[in-house]
mmCIF file of C-alpha atoms and ligand atoms in Angstrom:
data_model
loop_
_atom_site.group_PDB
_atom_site.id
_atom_site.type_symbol
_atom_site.label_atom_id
_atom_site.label_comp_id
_atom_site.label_asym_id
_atom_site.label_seq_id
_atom_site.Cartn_x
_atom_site.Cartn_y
_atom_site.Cartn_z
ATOM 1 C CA UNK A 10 -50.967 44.926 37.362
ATOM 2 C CA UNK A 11 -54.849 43.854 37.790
ATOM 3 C CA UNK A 12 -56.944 45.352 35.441
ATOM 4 C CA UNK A 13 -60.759 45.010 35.055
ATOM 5 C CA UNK A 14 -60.403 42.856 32.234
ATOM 6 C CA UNK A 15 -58.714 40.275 34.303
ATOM 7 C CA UNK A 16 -59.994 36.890 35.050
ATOM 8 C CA UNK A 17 -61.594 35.506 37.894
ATOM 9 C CA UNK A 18 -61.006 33.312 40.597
ATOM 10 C CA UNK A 19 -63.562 29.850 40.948
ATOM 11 C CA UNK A 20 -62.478 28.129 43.741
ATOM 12 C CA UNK A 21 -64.584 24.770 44.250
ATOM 13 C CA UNK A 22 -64.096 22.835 47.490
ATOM 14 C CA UNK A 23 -65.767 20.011 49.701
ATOM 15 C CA UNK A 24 -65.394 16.335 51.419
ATOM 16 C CA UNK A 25 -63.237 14.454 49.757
ATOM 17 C CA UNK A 26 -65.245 12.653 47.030
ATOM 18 C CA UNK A 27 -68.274 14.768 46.583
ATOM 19 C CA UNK A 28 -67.466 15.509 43.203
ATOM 20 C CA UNK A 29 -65.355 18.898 42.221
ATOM 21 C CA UNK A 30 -62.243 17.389 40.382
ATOM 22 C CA UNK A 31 -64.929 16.140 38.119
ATOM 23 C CA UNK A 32 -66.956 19.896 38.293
ATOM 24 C CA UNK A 33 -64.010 21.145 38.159
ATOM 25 C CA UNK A 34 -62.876 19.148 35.175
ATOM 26 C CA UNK A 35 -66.237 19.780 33.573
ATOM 27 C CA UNK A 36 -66.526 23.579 34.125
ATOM 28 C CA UNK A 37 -62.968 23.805 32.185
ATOM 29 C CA UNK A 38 -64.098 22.863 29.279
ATOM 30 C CA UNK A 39 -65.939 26.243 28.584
ATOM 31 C CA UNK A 40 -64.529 28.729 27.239
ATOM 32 C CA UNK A 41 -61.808 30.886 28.921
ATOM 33 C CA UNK A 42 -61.740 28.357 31.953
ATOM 34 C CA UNK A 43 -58.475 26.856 32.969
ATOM 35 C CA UNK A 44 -57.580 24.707 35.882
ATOM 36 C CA UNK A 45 -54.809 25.490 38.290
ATOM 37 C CA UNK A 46 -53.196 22.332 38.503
ATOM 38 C CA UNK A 47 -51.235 21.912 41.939
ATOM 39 C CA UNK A 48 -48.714 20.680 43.417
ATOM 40 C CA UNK A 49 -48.665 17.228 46.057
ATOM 41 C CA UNK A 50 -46.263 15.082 47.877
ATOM 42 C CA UNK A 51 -49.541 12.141 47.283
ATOM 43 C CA UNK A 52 -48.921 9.112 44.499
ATOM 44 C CA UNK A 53 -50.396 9.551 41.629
ATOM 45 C CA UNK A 54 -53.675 7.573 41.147
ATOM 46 C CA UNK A 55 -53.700 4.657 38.230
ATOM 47 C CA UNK A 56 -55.963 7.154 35.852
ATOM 48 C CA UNK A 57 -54.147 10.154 36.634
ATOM 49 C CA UNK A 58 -52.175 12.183 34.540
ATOM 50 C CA UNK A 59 -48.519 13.577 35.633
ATOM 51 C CA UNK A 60 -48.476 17.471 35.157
ATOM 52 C CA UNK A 61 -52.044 17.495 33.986
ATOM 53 C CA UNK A 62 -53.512 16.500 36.712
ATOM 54 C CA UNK A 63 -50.732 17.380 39.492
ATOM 55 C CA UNK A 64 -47.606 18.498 39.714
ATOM 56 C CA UNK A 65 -46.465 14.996 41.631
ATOM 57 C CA UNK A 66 -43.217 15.973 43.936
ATOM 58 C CA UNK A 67 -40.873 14.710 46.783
ATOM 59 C CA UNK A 68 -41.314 16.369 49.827
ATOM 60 C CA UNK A 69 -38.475 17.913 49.923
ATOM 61 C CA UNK A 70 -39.085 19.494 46.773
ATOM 62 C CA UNK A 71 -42.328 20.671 48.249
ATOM 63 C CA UNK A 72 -39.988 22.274 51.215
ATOM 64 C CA UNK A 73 -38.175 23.875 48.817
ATOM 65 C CA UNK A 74 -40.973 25.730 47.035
ATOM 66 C CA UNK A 75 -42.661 26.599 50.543
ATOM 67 C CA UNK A 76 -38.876 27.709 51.462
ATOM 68 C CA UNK A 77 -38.531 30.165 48.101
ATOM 69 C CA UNK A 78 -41.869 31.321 48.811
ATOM 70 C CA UNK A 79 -43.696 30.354 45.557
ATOM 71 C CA UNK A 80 -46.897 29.135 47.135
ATOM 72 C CA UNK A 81 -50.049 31.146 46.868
ATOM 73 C CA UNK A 82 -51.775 28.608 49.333
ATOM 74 C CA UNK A 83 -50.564 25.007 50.758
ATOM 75 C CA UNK A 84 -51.742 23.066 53.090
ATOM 76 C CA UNK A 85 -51.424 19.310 54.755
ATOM 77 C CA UNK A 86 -54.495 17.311 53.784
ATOM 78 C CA UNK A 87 -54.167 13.484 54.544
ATOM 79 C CA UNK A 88 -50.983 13.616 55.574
ATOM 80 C CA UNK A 89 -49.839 14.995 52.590
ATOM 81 C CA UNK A 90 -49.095 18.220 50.960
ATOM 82 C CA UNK A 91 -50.939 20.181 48.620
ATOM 83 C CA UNK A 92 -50.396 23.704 47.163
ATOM 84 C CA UNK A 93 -51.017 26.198 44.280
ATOM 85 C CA UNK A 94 -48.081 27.912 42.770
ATOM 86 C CA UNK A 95 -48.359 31.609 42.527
ATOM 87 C CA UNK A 96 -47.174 32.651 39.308
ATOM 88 C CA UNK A 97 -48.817 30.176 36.763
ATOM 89 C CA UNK A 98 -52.137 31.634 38.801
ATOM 90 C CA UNK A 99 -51.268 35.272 38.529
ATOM 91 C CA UNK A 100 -50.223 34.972 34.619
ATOM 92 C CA UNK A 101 -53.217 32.902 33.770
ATOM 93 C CA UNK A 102 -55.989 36.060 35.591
ATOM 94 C CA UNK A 103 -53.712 38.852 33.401
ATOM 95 C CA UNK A 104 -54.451 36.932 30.000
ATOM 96 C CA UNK A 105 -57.855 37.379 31.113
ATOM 97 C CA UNK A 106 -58.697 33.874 31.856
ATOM 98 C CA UNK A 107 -61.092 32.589 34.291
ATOM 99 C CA UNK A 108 -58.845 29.921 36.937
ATOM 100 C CA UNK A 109 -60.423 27.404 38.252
ATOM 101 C CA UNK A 110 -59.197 25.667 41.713
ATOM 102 C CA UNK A 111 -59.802 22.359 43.261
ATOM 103 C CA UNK A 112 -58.117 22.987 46.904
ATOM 104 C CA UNK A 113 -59.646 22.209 50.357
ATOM 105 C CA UNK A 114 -61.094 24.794 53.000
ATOM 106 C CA UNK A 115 -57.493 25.488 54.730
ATOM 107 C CA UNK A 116 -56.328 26.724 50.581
ATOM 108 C CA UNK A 117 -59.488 28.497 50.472
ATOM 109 C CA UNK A 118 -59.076 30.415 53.463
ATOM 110 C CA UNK A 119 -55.555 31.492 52.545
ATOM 111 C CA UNK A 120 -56.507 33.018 48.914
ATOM 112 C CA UNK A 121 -59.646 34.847 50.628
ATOM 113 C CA UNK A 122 -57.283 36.195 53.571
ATOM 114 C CA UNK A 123 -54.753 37.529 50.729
ATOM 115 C CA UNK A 124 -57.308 40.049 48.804
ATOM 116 C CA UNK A 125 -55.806 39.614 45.666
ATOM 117 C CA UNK A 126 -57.380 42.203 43.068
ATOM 118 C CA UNK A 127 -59.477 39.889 41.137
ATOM 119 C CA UNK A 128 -62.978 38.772 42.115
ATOM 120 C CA UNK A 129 -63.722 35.433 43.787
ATOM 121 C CA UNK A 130 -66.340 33.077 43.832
ATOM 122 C CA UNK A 131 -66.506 30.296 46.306
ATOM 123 C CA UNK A 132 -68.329 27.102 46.029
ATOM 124 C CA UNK A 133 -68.991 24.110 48.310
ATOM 125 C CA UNK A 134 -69.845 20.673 47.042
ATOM 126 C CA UNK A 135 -72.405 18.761 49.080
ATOM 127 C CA UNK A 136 -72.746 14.566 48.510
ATOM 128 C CA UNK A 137 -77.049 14.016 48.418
ATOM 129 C CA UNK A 138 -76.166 11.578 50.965
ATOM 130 C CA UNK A 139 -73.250 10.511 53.374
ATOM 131 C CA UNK A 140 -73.654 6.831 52.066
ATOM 132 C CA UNK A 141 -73.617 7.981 48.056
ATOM 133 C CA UNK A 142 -70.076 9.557 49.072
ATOM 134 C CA UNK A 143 -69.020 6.391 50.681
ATOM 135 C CA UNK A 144 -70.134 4.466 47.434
ATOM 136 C CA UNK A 145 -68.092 7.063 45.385
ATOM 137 C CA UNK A 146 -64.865 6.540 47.722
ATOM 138 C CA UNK A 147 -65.447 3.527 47.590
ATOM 139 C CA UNK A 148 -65.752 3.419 43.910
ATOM 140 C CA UNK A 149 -62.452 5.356 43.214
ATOM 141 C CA UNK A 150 -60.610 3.506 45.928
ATOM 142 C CA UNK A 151 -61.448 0.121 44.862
ATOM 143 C CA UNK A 152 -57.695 -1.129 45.213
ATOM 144 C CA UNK A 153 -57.491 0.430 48.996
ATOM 145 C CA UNK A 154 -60.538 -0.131 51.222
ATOM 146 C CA UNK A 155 -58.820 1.770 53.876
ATOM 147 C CA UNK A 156 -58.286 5.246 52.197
ATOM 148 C CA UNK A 157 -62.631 5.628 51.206
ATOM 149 C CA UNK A 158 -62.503 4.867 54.998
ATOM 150 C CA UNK A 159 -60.317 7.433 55.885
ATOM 151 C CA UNK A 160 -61.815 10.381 54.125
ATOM 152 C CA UNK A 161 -64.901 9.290 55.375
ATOM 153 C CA UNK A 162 -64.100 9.683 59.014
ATOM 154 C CA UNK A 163 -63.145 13.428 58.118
ATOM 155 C CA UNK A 164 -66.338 13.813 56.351
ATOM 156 C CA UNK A 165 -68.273 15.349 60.005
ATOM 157 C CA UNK A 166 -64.999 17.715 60.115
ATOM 158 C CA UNK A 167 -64.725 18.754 56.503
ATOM 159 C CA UNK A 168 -68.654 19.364 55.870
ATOM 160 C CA UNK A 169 -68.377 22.159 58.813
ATOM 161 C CA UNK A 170 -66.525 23.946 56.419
ATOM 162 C CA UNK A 171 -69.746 24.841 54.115
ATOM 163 C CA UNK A 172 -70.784 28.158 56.045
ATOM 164 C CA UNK A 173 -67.651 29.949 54.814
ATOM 165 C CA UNK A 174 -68.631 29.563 50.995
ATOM 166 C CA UNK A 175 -70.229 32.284 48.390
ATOM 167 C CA UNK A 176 -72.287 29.144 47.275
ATOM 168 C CA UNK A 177 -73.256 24.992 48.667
ATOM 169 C CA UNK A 178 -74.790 23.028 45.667
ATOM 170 C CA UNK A 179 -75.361 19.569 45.925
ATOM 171 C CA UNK A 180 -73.661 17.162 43.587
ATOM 172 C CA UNK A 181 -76.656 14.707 43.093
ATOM 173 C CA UNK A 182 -77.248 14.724 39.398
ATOM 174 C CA UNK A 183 -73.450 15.647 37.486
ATOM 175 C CA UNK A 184 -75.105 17.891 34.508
ATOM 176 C CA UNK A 185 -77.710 19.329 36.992
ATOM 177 C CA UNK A 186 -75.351 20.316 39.338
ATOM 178 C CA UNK A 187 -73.012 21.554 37.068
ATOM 179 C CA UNK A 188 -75.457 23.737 35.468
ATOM 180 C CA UNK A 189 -76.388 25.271 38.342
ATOM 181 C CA UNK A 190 -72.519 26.586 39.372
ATOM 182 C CA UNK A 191 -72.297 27.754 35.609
ATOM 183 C CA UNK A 192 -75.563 29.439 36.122
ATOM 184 C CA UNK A 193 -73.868 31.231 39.083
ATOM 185 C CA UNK A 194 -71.113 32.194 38.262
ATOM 186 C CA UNK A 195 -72.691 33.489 34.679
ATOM 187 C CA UNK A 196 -75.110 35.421 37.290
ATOM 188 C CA UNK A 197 -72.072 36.387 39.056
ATOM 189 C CA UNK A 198 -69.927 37.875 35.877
ATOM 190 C CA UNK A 199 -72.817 39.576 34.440
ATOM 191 C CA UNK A 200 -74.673 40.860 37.984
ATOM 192 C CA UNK A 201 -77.004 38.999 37.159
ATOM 193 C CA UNK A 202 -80.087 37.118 39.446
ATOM 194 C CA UNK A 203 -78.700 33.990 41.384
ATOM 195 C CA UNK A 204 -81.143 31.199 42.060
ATOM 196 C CA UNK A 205 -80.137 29.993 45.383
ATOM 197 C CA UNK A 206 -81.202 29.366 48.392
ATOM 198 C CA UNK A 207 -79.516 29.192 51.342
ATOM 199 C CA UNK A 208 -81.799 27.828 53.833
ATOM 200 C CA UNK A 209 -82.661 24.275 51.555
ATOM 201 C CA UNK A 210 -78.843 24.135 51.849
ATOM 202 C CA UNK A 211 -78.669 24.658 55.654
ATOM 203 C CA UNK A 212 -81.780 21.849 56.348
ATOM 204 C CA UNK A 213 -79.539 19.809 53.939
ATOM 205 C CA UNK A 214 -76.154 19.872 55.937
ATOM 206 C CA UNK A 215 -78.507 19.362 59.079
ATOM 207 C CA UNK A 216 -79.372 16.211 57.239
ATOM 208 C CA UNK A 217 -76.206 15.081 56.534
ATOM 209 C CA UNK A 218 -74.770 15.376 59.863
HETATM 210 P P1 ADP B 324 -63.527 14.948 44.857
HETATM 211 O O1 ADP B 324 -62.624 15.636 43.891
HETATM 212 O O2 ADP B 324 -64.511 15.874 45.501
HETATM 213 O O3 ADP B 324 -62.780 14.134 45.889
HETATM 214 P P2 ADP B 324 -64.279 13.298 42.548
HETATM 215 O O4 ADP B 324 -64.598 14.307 41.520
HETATM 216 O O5 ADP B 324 -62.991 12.543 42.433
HETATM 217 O O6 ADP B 324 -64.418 13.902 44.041
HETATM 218 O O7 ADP B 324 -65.508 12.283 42.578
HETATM 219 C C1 ADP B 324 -65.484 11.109 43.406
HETATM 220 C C2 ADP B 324 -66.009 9.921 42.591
HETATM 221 O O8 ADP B 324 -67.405 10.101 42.383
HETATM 222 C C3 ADP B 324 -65.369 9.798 41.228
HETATM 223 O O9 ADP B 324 -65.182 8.422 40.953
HETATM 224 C C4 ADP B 324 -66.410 10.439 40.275
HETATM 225 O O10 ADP B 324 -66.360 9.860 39.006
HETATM 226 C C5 ADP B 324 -67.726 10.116 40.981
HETATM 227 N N1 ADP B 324 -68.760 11.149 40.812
HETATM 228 C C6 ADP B 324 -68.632 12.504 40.843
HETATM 229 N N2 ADP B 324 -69.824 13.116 40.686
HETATM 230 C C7 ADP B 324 -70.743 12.150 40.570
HETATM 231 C C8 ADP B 324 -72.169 12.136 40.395
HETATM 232 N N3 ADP B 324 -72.879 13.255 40.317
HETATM 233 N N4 ADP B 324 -72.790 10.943 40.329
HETATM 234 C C9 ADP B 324 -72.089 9.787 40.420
HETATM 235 N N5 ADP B 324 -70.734 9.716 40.580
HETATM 236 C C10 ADP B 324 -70.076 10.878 40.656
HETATM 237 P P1 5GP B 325 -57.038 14.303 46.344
HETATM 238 O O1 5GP B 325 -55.931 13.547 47.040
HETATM 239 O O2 5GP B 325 -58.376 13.590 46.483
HETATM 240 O O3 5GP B 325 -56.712 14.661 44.926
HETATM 241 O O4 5GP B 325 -57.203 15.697 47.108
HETATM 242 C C1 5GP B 325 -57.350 15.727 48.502
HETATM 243 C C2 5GP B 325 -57.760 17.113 48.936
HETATM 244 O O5 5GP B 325 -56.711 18.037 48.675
HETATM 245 C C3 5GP B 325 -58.986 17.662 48.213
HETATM 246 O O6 5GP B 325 -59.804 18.324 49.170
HETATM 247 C C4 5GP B 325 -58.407 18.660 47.235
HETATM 248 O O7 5GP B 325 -59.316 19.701 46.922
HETATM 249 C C5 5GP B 325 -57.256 19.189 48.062
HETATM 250 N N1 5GP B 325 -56.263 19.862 47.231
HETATM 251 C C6 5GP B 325 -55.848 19.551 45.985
HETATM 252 N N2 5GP B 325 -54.941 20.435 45.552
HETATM 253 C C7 5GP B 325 -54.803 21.344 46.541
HETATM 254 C C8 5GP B 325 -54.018 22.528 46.689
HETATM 255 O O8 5GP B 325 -53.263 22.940 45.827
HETATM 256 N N3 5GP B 325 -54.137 23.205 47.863
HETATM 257 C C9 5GP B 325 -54.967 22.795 48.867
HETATM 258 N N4 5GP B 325 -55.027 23.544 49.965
HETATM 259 N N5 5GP B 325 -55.722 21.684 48.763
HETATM 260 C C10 5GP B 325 -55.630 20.982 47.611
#
């Protein structure tokens, strides 16, 4: 049963390769912040960790979890599957600690559309530049040219996205940026003042697109 001690909900989202597994990795390390680690049907990557960083399955194993119904959100994301189990989620919020997701705008949409009884805060990660977030694909997929030039073709489609978001901050400088979504979400647990503003964002995407 929710209570107001609960913990909240930090969902962090954007173009692939703007930067919020690293936020999100970041913002974890504070106190009472833990990441919801999904599920995918994707390989793992050479630096990543199985069960810390996902929960790497078959598809049908995937099917089977979307069959038993155990999915709070999944969703098909370069042509594979992603998805946040429900209960690891729900158990985390009643020992009152803050979860933190990294899931795209189609996961974000489905936890907003659900209401669950604790708060939400939204945030959309913004590249300072379309070619920076081509040189950070590129960086990460050094052994496969082809997949920084995949995401990048979705990068018109994804960045549309931004408009449905609590808050847009630009990932130009790492500890500036992630200062600034601590700030907010401090200013958001406390109701306190948020420094942001929304039009700098909106001549920003205009920018970028
Ligand atoms: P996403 O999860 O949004 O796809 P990542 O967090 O994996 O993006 O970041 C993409 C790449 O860019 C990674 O190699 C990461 O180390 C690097 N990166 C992230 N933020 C910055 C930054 N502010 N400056 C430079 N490189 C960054
Ligand atoms: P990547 O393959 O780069 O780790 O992730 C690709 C995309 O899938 C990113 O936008 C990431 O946020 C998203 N993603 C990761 N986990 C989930 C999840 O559980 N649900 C949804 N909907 N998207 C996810």
């Amino acid at each position: 049963m929710p209570s107001l001690n609960d913990g909240i909900m930090i969902i962090l989202s954007s173009p692939s390769g703007a930067g919020k597994t690293t936020l999100v990795k970041k913002l974890s390390e504070l106190d009472n912040f833990e990441i919801s680690i999904s599920h995918t049907t994707r390989s793992p990557r050479p630096n990543e960790i199985i069960n810390k960083d996902y929960f790497f399955v078959k598809e049908e194993e995937f099917k089977r979890l979307i069959n038993n119904e155990e999915f709070l959100e999944y969703a098909k994301v370069f042509n594979h599957y992603y998805g946040t189990t429900r209960t690891p989620v729900i158990d985390k919020l009643n020992k009152n600690k803050n979860v933190l997701f990294d899931i795209d705008w189609q996961g974000a949409d489905q936890i907003k559309n659900k209401k669950l009884d604790y708060k939400l805060i939204t945030f959309f990660i913004l590249p300072p530049s379309k070619e920076i977030l081509f040189q950070r694909l590129s960086i990460r997929h050094s052994a496969d040219k082809l997949i920084a030039e995949e995401r990048i073709k979705q990068f018109e489609r994804d960045v549309l996205h931004w408009i449905n978001y609590d808050y847009v901050v630009i990932n130009d400088d790492l500890d500036t940026c992630f200062l600034k979504i601590k700030n907010l979400i401090e200013a958001e647990m406390n109701d306190g003042s948020k420094d942001y503003d929304i039009n700098f964002i909106r001549n920003h995407v205009e920018k970028l697109t």
